[in-house]
Amino acid sequence: MTPADATPGESPPPFASFWMGGFESATHINRHGRRQDMLAATQHDWHADTDYALLRSVGIRTARDAVRWHRVERGGRYDFSEFVPMVRAARDSGVQVIWDFMHYGFPNGLDIFSPAFVERFARFAAATARVVAAESDAVPLYAPINEISFFTHMAAGIGTFAPFANGRGAEFKRQMVRAAIAAMDAVWEVDRRARFVHVDPIINVVAPRHRPDLRGDADQTTDSQWEAWDMLAGRRDRDLGGAARYLDIIGVNFYYDGQWEQGGGRLRWEQEPRDPRWMPVRTMLAHVWERYHRPFFVSETSHFGVGRIPWLREIAAEVCAARTAGAPVAGVCIYPILDRPDWENPAHWHHSGMWDLLPDRAGMLHRALYAGYADALYDAQRLIESGACDPPTRLSLWHRFRH
């Protein structure tokens, strides 16, 4: 049975390791009109072989990475000369990669709302699949469009990513789903074994304490997290062509700012005592499983600064608890695994990776392991292996490492 024919729940994700590392891959044009290229900014495109070896050194054998559409397709022709070395580096290092086809960025001059966008994206996806198939015998894993819901909000809701549209969110989201389906069909024509990951944030939005009248709006915002996955699965907007086979593997992203008040600020993860409206991550993961019963994993999570350590410990405890309670979370991707600069201010680095990046006089970025974070990963690996879940010690850990 191929993934295209499988019914929900029959094909577990073939991940090489439970713990994964994600390389920040954004390629969008930001609000200042500057093209982002995070793989270049972190020099991962130059040092992929070294970076994959670093993953292996901490017990990680699965990664998230990307092929950069705007650098591959030029003048209607494809040039994979920058991508092929990355594919070979992963293969030779024994690291399995989930390749993003589109991490917010697309070629200049392409109208993302046009039928031509769908057609060109599908052709690009198929061309990429041919390259990957020629370089490796492994079952390929792809993420067609990273974070359809978040991308929709930024690019067509509030207009801070190209194409800088406002108030066209519903139209944009449908177009992204349409393109993702076309890309999957095109890839399956090349390699029937291909598996697909659909990544989106999970969120929890609540009414402000003094505005109970906003509860309905808050619930509606929370429910919007399901729209893209429902469209892909053919549960809604059936004219797009969605079907159960397209919702292969679900990737859920969760960060510290993933819970907030409707029209207000975030629920503060680091606050003691924590806001009782904060939804435990184990509960959020259970909701994903109960809704779809599809293979799923945490495709992005991390914090920054000294918060990296208590965050990872809490996530590990919550994932362990979710698995014990019957939600079969298939993995966790630390994202980013390398530190990264800010999308809007390239001079500001987030200090959010397992490795910080330190420049030398020649401008080369050297990888410096953040030892405490590596220790937390080691403990997390042992916890998941043992399945011995204790209640998370999130607040004591936060205060221990904050000072």
Short mmCIF file of C-alpha atoms in Angstrom, two decimals:
data_model
loop_
_atom_site.label_atom_id
_atom_site.label_comp_id
_atom_site.label_asym_id
_atom_site.label_seq_id
_atom_site.Cartn_x
_atom_site.Cartn_y
_atom_site.Cartn_z
CA MET A 1 0.00 0.00 0.00
CA THR A 2 1.38 3.42 -0.92
CA PRO A 3 0.84 6.56 1.13
CA ALA A 4 -1.45 7.88 -1.59
CA ASP A 5 -3.76 4.91 -1.07
CA ALA A 6 -3.42 4.50 2.68
CA THR A 7 -6.34 5.14 4.99
CA PRO A 8 -5.81 7.26 8.10
CA GLY A 9 -3.68 5.64 10.79
CA GLU A 10 -2.18 2.87 8.64
CA SER A 11 1.20 4.44 7.83
CA PRO A 12 3.31 5.56 10.80
CA PRO A 13 5.90 8.24 10.07
CA PRO A 14 9.24 6.65 9.18
CA PHE A 15 11.39 8.94 11.31
CA ALA A 16 14.97 7.86 11.96
CA SER A 17 15.01 9.42 15.44
CA PHE A 18 12.41 10.71 17.88
CA TRP A 19 14.36 13.91 18.58
CA MET A 20 15.02 16.05 15.53
CA GLY A 21 16.81 19.25 14.62
CA GLY A 22 15.39 21.96 12.36
CA PHE A 23 17.45 24.46 10.39
CA GLU A 24 15.73 27.84 10.11
CA SER A 25 14.81 28.06 6.43
CA ALA A 26 12.66 31.18 5.94
CA THR A 27 13.03 32.80 2.49
CA HIS A 28 10.24 35.38 2.46
CA ILE A 29 10.49 39.05 1.61
CA ASN A 30 9.98 40.95 4.85
CA ARG A 31 8.13 44.19 5.54
CA HIS A 32 11.22 46.20 4.58
CA GLY A 33 11.30 44.60 1.14
CA ARG A 34 14.37 42.50 1.94
CA ARG A 35 14.58 38.88 0.88
CA GLN A 36 15.33 36.60 3.81
CA ASP A 37 17.57 33.57 3.37
CA MET A 38 18.13 32.00 6.75
CA LEU A 39 20.15 29.08 5.38
CA ALA A 40 22.63 31.61 4.00
CA ALA A 41 22.49 33.84 7.09
CA THR A 42 23.49 30.91 9.31
CA GLN A 43 25.90 29.57 6.64
CA HIS A 44 24.16 26.21 6.85
CA ASP A 45 24.17 26.06 3.05
CA TRP A 46 27.98 26.15 3.19
CA HIS A 47 28.42 23.87 6.20
CA ALA A 48 25.64 21.32 5.78
CA ASP A 49 28.04 18.39 6.15
CA THR A 50 29.39 19.79 9.43
CA ASP A 51 25.93 20.64 10.70
CA TYR A 52 24.51 17.19 9.99
CA ALA A 53 27.49 15.65 11.78
CA LEU A 54 26.74 17.88 14.77
CA LEU A 55 23.21 16.50 14.87
CA ARG A 56 24.56 12.96 14.97
CA SER A 57 26.87 13.95 17.83
CA VAL A 58 23.86 14.61 20.08
CA GLY A 59 21.84 11.59 18.98
CA ILE A 60 19.69 13.30 16.33
CA ARG A 61 19.27 11.50 13.00
CA THR A 62 16.27 13.36 11.54
CA ALA A 63 16.27 17.01 10.45
CA ARG A 64 14.05 19.64 8.91
CA ASP A 65 15.69 21.58 6.09
CA ALA A 66 14.68 23.24 2.83
CA VAL A 67 15.22 23.67 -0.86
CA ARG A 68 15.12 27.39 -1.70
CA TRP A 69 12.70 27.86 -4.60
CA HIS A 70 13.81 31.42 -5.35
CA ARG A 71 17.43 30.25 -5.79
CA VAL A 72 16.60 27.13 -7.80
CA GLU A 73 14.16 28.49 -10.39
CA ARG A 74 15.61 31.32 -12.46
CA GLY A 75 14.34 32.42 -15.80
CA GLY A 76 12.10 29.39 -16.11
CA ARG A 77 14.99 26.98 -15.61
CA TYR A 78 16.12 24.98 -12.60
CA ASP A 79 19.57 25.11 -11.08
CA PHE A 80 19.98 22.65 -8.20
CA SER A 81 23.74 23.14 -7.89
CA GLU A 82 23.37 24.59 -4.37
CA PHE A 83 20.84 21.99 -3.27
CA VAL A 84 22.53 18.79 -4.43
CA PRO A 85 25.51 19.16 -2.05
CA MET A 86 23.05 19.46 0.85
CA VAL A 87 21.23 16.29 -0.21
CA ARG A 88 24.53 14.45 -0.50
CA ALA A 89 25.76 15.78 2.84
CA ALA A 90 22.62 14.48 4.56
CA ARG A 91 22.92 11.12 2.83
CA ASP A 92 26.60 10.71 3.64
CA SER A 93 26.06 11.77 7.26
CA GLY A 94 23.22 9.30 7.73
CA VAL A 95 20.73 12.06 8.52
CA GLN A 96 17.15 11.79 7.29
CA VAL A 97 15.75 15.13 6.11
CA ILE A 98 12.21 16.46 5.80
CA TRP A 99 12.65 18.94 2.93
CA ASP A 100 10.47 22.05 2.80
CA PHE A 101 9.48 23.00 -0.74
CA MET A 102 8.32 26.46 0.29
CA HIS A 103 9.21 28.19 3.55
CA TYR A 104 7.26 31.40 2.92
CA GLY A 105 9.39 32.41 -0.08
CA PHE A 106 8.65 32.20 -3.80
CA PRO A 107 10.33 33.56 -6.96
CA ASN A 108 10.17 37.26 -7.76
CA GLY A 109 7.51 38.31 -10.24
CA LEU A 110 5.16 35.40 -9.54
CA ASP A 111 1.56 36.28 -8.65
CA ILE A 112 0.86 33.96 -5.75
CA PHE A 113 -2.92 34.30 -6.24
CA SER A 114 -2.80 33.18 -9.89
CA PRO A 115 -3.34 29.71 -11.38
CA ALA A 116 0.24 30.00 -12.69
CA PHE A 117 1.49 29.87 -9.11
CA VAL A 118 -0.07 26.45 -8.51
CA GLU A 119 1.28 25.08 -11.78
CA ARG A 120 4.81 26.39 -11.26
CA PHE A 121 4.94 25.20 -7.68
CA ALA A 122 3.88 21.69 -8.68
CA ARG A 123 6.54 21.60 -11.42
CA PHE A 124 9.19 22.78 -8.98
CA ALA A 125 8.18 20.15 -6.41
CA ALA A 126 8.37 17.40 -9.02
CA ALA A 127 11.77 18.62 -10.21
CA THR A 128 13.06 18.60 -6.65
CA ALA A 129 11.73 15.09 -6.10
CA ARG A 130 13.64 13.89 -9.17
CA VAL A 131 16.86 15.30 -7.77
CA VAL A 132 16.31 13.69 -4.37
CA ALA A 133 15.40 10.33 -5.92
CA ALA A 134 18.55 10.39 -8.05
CA GLU A 135 20.74 11.00 -4.98
CA SER A 136 19.20 8.67 -2.40
CA ASP A 137 17.28 5.40 -2.15
CA ALA A 138 15.65 6.41 1.13
CA VAL A 139 11.91 7.09 1.36
CA PRO A 140 11.67 10.86 0.82
CA LEU A 141 9.91 13.17 3.23
CA TYR A 142 8.62 16.59 2.16
CA ALA A 143 6.77 19.52 3.73
CA PRO A 144 4.99 21.17 0.77
CA ILE A 145 4.21 24.60 2.28
CA ASN A 146 5.45 25.50 5.73
CA GLU A 147 2.79 26.78 8.13
CA ILE A 148 -0.08 27.53 5.77
CA SER A 149 -2.08 29.19 8.56
CA PHE A 150 0.74 31.41 9.86
CA PHE A 151 1.86 32.24 6.32
CA THR A 152 -1.71 33.22 5.49
CA HIS A 153 -1.89 35.54 8.47
CA MET A 154 1.41 37.25 7.73
CA ALA A 155 1.15 37.47 3.93
CA ALA A 156 -2.56 38.03 3.34
CA GLY A 157 -4.06 38.93 6.70
CA ILE A 158 -1.85 41.72 8.03
CA GLY A 159 0.42 42.06 4.99
CA THR A 160 3.90 41.89 6.54
CA PHE A 161 5.25 39.16 4.22
CA ALA A 162 5.18 39.27 0.42
CA PRO A 163 2.78 39.57 -1.35
CA PHE A 164 1.76 42.13 1.35
CA ALA A 165 -1.97 41.59 0.98
CA ASN A 166 -4.56 42.65 3.54
CA GLY A 167 -7.92 41.06 4.22
CA ARG A 168 -7.43 38.25 1.68
CA GLY A 169 -6.70 35.49 4.17
CA ALA A 170 -9.47 33.08 3.15
CA GLU A 171 -8.53 33.35 -0.52
CA PHE A 172 -4.83 32.93 0.25
CA LYS A 173 -5.30 29.88 2.48
CA ARG A 174 -7.37 28.13 -0.17
CA GLN A 175 -4.68 28.90 -2.75
CA MET A 176 -1.97 27.42 -0.51
CA VAL A 177 -3.98 24.25 0.01
CA ARG A 178 -4.63 24.03 -3.72
CA ALA A 179 -0.89 24.37 -4.40
CA ALA A 180 0.07 21.83 -1.73
CA ILE A 181 -2.29 19.23 -3.23
CA ALA A 182 -0.96 19.87 -6.74
CA ALA A 183 2.60 19.52 -5.48
CA MET A 184 1.86 16.20 -3.76
CA ASP A 185 0.24 14.78 -6.86
CA ALA A 186 3.22 15.92 -8.96
CA VAL A 187 5.73 14.35 -6.55
CA TRP A 188 3.83 11.07 -6.43
CA GLU A 189 4.14 10.91 -10.21
CA VAL A 190 7.91 10.95 -9.67
CA ASP A 191 8.17 8.79 -6.53
CA ARG A 192 5.16 6.93 -5.21
CA ARG A 193 6.94 6.28 -1.89
CA ALA A 194 7.04 9.98 -0.92
CA ARG A 195 5.61 10.99 2.44
CA PHE A 196 4.30 14.45 3.25
CA VAL A 197 4.33 16.52 6.42
CA HIS A 198 1.87 19.39 6.89
CA VAL A 199 3.16 21.84 9.46
CA ASP A 200 1.08 24.46 11.28
CA PRO A 201 1.03 26.05 14.74
CA ILE A 202 -1.27 24.84 17.48
CA ILE A 203 -2.75 27.68 19.52
CA ASN A 204 -5.02 28.49 22.44
CA VAL A 205 -6.83 31.84 22.46
CA VAL A 206 -8.91 32.96 25.45
CA ALA A 207 -11.15 35.90 26.29
CA PRO A 208 -9.66 38.66 28.46
CA ARG A 209 -10.85 38.39 32.04
CA HIS A 210 -12.74 41.68 31.79
CA ARG A 211 -14.25 40.81 28.38
CA PRO A 212 -16.23 37.57 28.65
CA ASP A 213 -18.19 38.78 25.63
CA LEU A 214 -15.11 37.97 23.50
CA ARG A 215 -15.18 34.27 24.31
CA GLY A 216 -16.92 33.44 21.04
CA ASP A 217 -14.32 35.37 19.06
CA ALA A 218 -11.53 33.67 21.01
CA ASP A 219 -12.99 30.24 20.31
CA GLN A 220 -13.30 31.09 16.63
CA THR A 221 -9.65 32.15 16.48
CA THR A 222 -8.59 28.94 18.20
CA ASP A 223 -10.68 26.87 15.80
CA SER A 224 -8.98 28.51 12.83
CA GLN A 225 -5.92 26.36 13.55
CA TRP A 226 -7.74 23.39 12.02
CA GLU A 227 -8.77 24.99 8.72
CA ALA A 228 -5.78 24.12 6.52
CA TRP A 229 -5.58 20.54 7.77
CA ASP A 230 -9.34 20.15 7.30
CA MET A 231 -9.07 21.47 3.72
CA LEU A 232 -6.22 19.07 2.90
CA ALA A 233 -8.22 16.15 4.31
CA GLY A 234 -11.34 17.10 2.34
CA ARG A 235 -13.37 17.86 5.45
CA ARG A 236 -14.25 21.34 4.21
CA ASP A 237 -13.93 23.36 0.99
CA ARG A 238 -14.17 20.11 -0.93
CA ASP A 239 -13.90 21.96 -4.23
CA LEU A 240 -10.15 22.21 -3.54
CA GLY A 241 -9.80 18.46 -4.05
CA GLY A 242 -8.70 17.52 -0.54
CA ALA A 243 -8.89 13.89 0.59
CA ALA A 244 -7.71 11.78 3.53
CA ARG A 245 -4.64 10.59 1.62
CA TYR A 246 -3.25 14.12 1.42
CA LEU A 247 -3.22 14.63 5.20
CA ASP A 248 -0.38 12.17 5.62
CA ILE A 249 1.70 13.33 8.62
CA ILE A 250 0.77 16.33 10.78
CA GLY A 251 3.47 18.58 12.19
CA VAL A 252 2.45 20.83 15.08
CA ASN A 253 4.52 23.89 15.99
CA PHE A 254 4.35 25.35 19.48
CA TYR A 255 6.28 28.24 21.00
CA TYR A 256 6.01 30.35 24.16
CA ASP A 257 3.71 32.85 22.40
CA GLY A 258 1.22 30.25 21.17
CA GLN A 259 -1.42 31.14 23.77
CA TRP A 260 -2.89 34.62 24.10
CA GLU A 261 -5.92 36.75 24.91
CA GLN A 262 -8.23 37.72 22.07
CA GLY A 263 -7.15 41.21 21.08
CA GLY A 264 -4.54 41.27 23.84
CA GLY A 265 -1.19 39.97 25.01
CA ARG A 266 0.17 36.48 25.37
CA LEU A 267 -0.37 34.21 28.36
CA ARG A 268 3.04 34.30 30.00
CA TRP A 269 4.64 30.89 30.11
CA GLU A 270 7.38 32.11 32.47
CA GLN A 271 4.97 33.68 34.95
CA GLU A 272 4.64 32.25 38.47
CA PRO A 273 2.02 31.19 39.24
CA ARG A 274 1.01 30.45 35.68
CA ASP A 275 -2.25 31.81 34.34
CA PRO A 276 -4.90 29.10 34.89
CA ARG A 277 -6.14 29.73 31.35
CA TRP A 278 -2.86 28.32 30.00
CA MET A 279 -3.65 24.99 28.33
CA PRO A 280 -1.12 22.23 29.08
CA VAL A 281 0.73 21.15 25.96
CA ARG A 282 -0.29 17.53 26.60
CA THR A 283 -3.92 18.62 26.25
CA MET A 284 -3.24 20.48 23.02
CA LEU A 285 -1.51 17.40 21.59
CA ALA A 286 -4.41 15.21 22.66
CA HIS A 287 -6.80 17.49 20.76
CA VAL A 288 -4.78 17.03 17.56
CA TRP A 289 -4.86 13.25 17.91
CA GLU A 290 -8.55 13.12 18.80
CA ARG A 291 -9.48 15.26 15.81
CA TYR A 292 -7.45 13.53 13.08
CA HIS A 293 -6.02 10.20 14.25
CA ARG A 294 -3.15 10.81 11.86
CA PRO A 295 0.55 10.29 12.52
CA PHE A 296 1.81 13.51 14.10
CA PHE A 297 4.81 15.08 15.78
CA VAL A 298 5.99 18.36 17.26
CA SER A 299 7.61 19.89 14.18
CA GLU A 300 8.92 23.08 15.81
CA THR A 301 9.53 24.10 19.39
CA SER A 302 12.18 26.03 21.32
CA HIS A 303 12.82 29.07 23.46
CA PHE A 304 15.69 31.54 23.67
CA GLY A 305 18.43 32.55 26.09
CA VAL A 306 18.44 30.77 29.43
CA GLY A 307 14.80 29.85 28.81
CA ARG A 308 15.92 27.18 26.35
CA ILE A 309 16.68 24.71 29.13
CA PRO A 310 13.45 24.81 31.18
CA TRP A 311 11.40 24.99 27.97
CA LEU A 312 12.88 21.79 26.58
CA ARG A 313 12.47 20.00 29.90
CA GLU A 314 8.82 21.00 30.08
CA ILE A 315 8.11 20.05 26.46
CA ALA A 316 9.72 16.64 27.03
CA ALA A 317 7.58 16.07 30.13
CA GLU A 318 4.39 17.20 28.35
CA VAL A 319 5.07 15.03 25.29
CA CYS A 320 5.84 12.07 27.53
CA ALA A 321 2.57 12.62 29.38
CA ALA A 322 0.62 12.91 26.12
CA ARG A 323 2.09 9.63 24.87
CA THR A 324 1.29 7.90 28.16
CA ALA A 325 -2.30 9.15 27.90
CA GLY A 326 -2.68 7.65 24.43
CA ALA A 327 -1.71 10.43 21.98
CA PRO A 328 1.13 8.78 19.99
CA VAL A 329 3.39 11.79 19.41
CA ALA A 330 6.00 10.48 16.96
CA GLY A 331 8.78 12.98 17.57
CA VAL A 332 9.92 16.44 18.61
CA CYS A 333 11.93 18.82 16.42
CA ILE A 334 14.07 21.44 18.18
CA TYR A 335 13.71 24.45 15.92
CA PRO A 336 16.00 26.15 15.29
CA ILE A 337 18.85 23.80 16.10
CA LEU A 338 21.33 26.54 15.16
CA ASP A 339 20.96 30.08 16.40
CA ARG A 340 19.37 32.48 13.93
CA PRO A 341 19.15 36.22 13.26
CA ASP A 342 15.89 38.10 13.45
CA TRP A 343 13.78 38.34 10.28
CA GLU A 344 13.46 42.12 10.60
CA ASN A 345 16.78 42.99 12.25
CA PRO A 346 19.67 40.86 10.96
CA ALA A 347 22.00 42.31 13.60
CA HIS A 348 19.92 40.73 16.39
CA TRP A 349 20.52 37.04 17.10
CA HIS A 350 17.93 35.15 19.13
CA HIS A 351 20.28 32.78 21.03
CA SER A 352 17.74 30.06 20.49
CA GLY A 353 19.78 27.15 19.14
CA MET A 354 21.57 24.10 20.46
CA TRP A 355 24.59 25.76 18.92
CA ASP A 356 25.27 29.48 19.10
CA LEU A 357 27.00 30.98 16.04
CA LEU A 358 30.17 32.96 16.72
CA PRO A 359 31.78 34.97 13.90
CA ASP A 360 35.53 35.09 13.37
CA ARG A 361 37.44 37.93 11.73
CA ALA A 362 36.82 36.45 8.29
CA GLY A 363 33.06 36.36 8.86
CA MET A 364 32.80 32.59 9.25
CA LEU A 365 30.24 31.48 11.84
CA HIS A 366 31.61 28.90 14.24
CA ARG A 367 29.24 26.52 15.99
CA ALA A 368 29.48 26.68 19.80
CA LEU A 369 27.50 24.08 21.74
CA TYR A 370 25.32 25.47 24.54
CA ALA A 371 26.18 22.76 27.05
CA GLY A 372 23.19 23.20 29.34
CA TYR A 373 20.80 22.80 26.42
CA ALA A 374 22.62 19.66 25.29
CA ASP A 375 22.31 18.26 28.81
CA ALA A 376 18.57 19.00 28.73
CA LEU A 377 18.28 17.18 25.41
CA TYR A 378 20.11 14.17 26.82
CA ASP A 379 17.70 14.06 29.77
CA ALA A 380 14.75 14.45 27.39
CA GLN A 381 15.98 11.56 25.26
CA ARG A 382 16.25 9.34 28.33
CA LEU A 383 12.80 10.41 29.54
CA ILE A 384 11.06 9.50 26.29
CA GLU A 385 12.94 6.22 26.08
CA SER A 386 11.91 5.27 29.61
CA GLY A 387 8.36 6.59 29.43
CA ALA A 388 8.60 7.35 33.14
CA CYS A 389 6.74 10.65 33.12
CA ASP A 390 6.81 12.81 36.22
CA PRO A 391 4.86 16.05 36.59
CA PRO A 392 6.79 18.86 34.86
CA THR A 393 8.88 21.04 37.20
CA ARG A 394 8.53 24.01 34.89
CA LEU A 395 8.52 26.88 37.35
CA SER A 396 11.39 25.71 39.55
CA LEU A 397 13.44 25.03 36.43
CA TRP A 398 12.66 28.46 35.00
CA HIS A 399 13.82 30.25 38.14
CA ARG A 400 16.86 28.01 38.48
CA PHE A 401 18.18 28.92 35.04
CA ARG A 402 16.95 32.51 34.85
CA HIS A 403 19.55 33.70 37.35
#
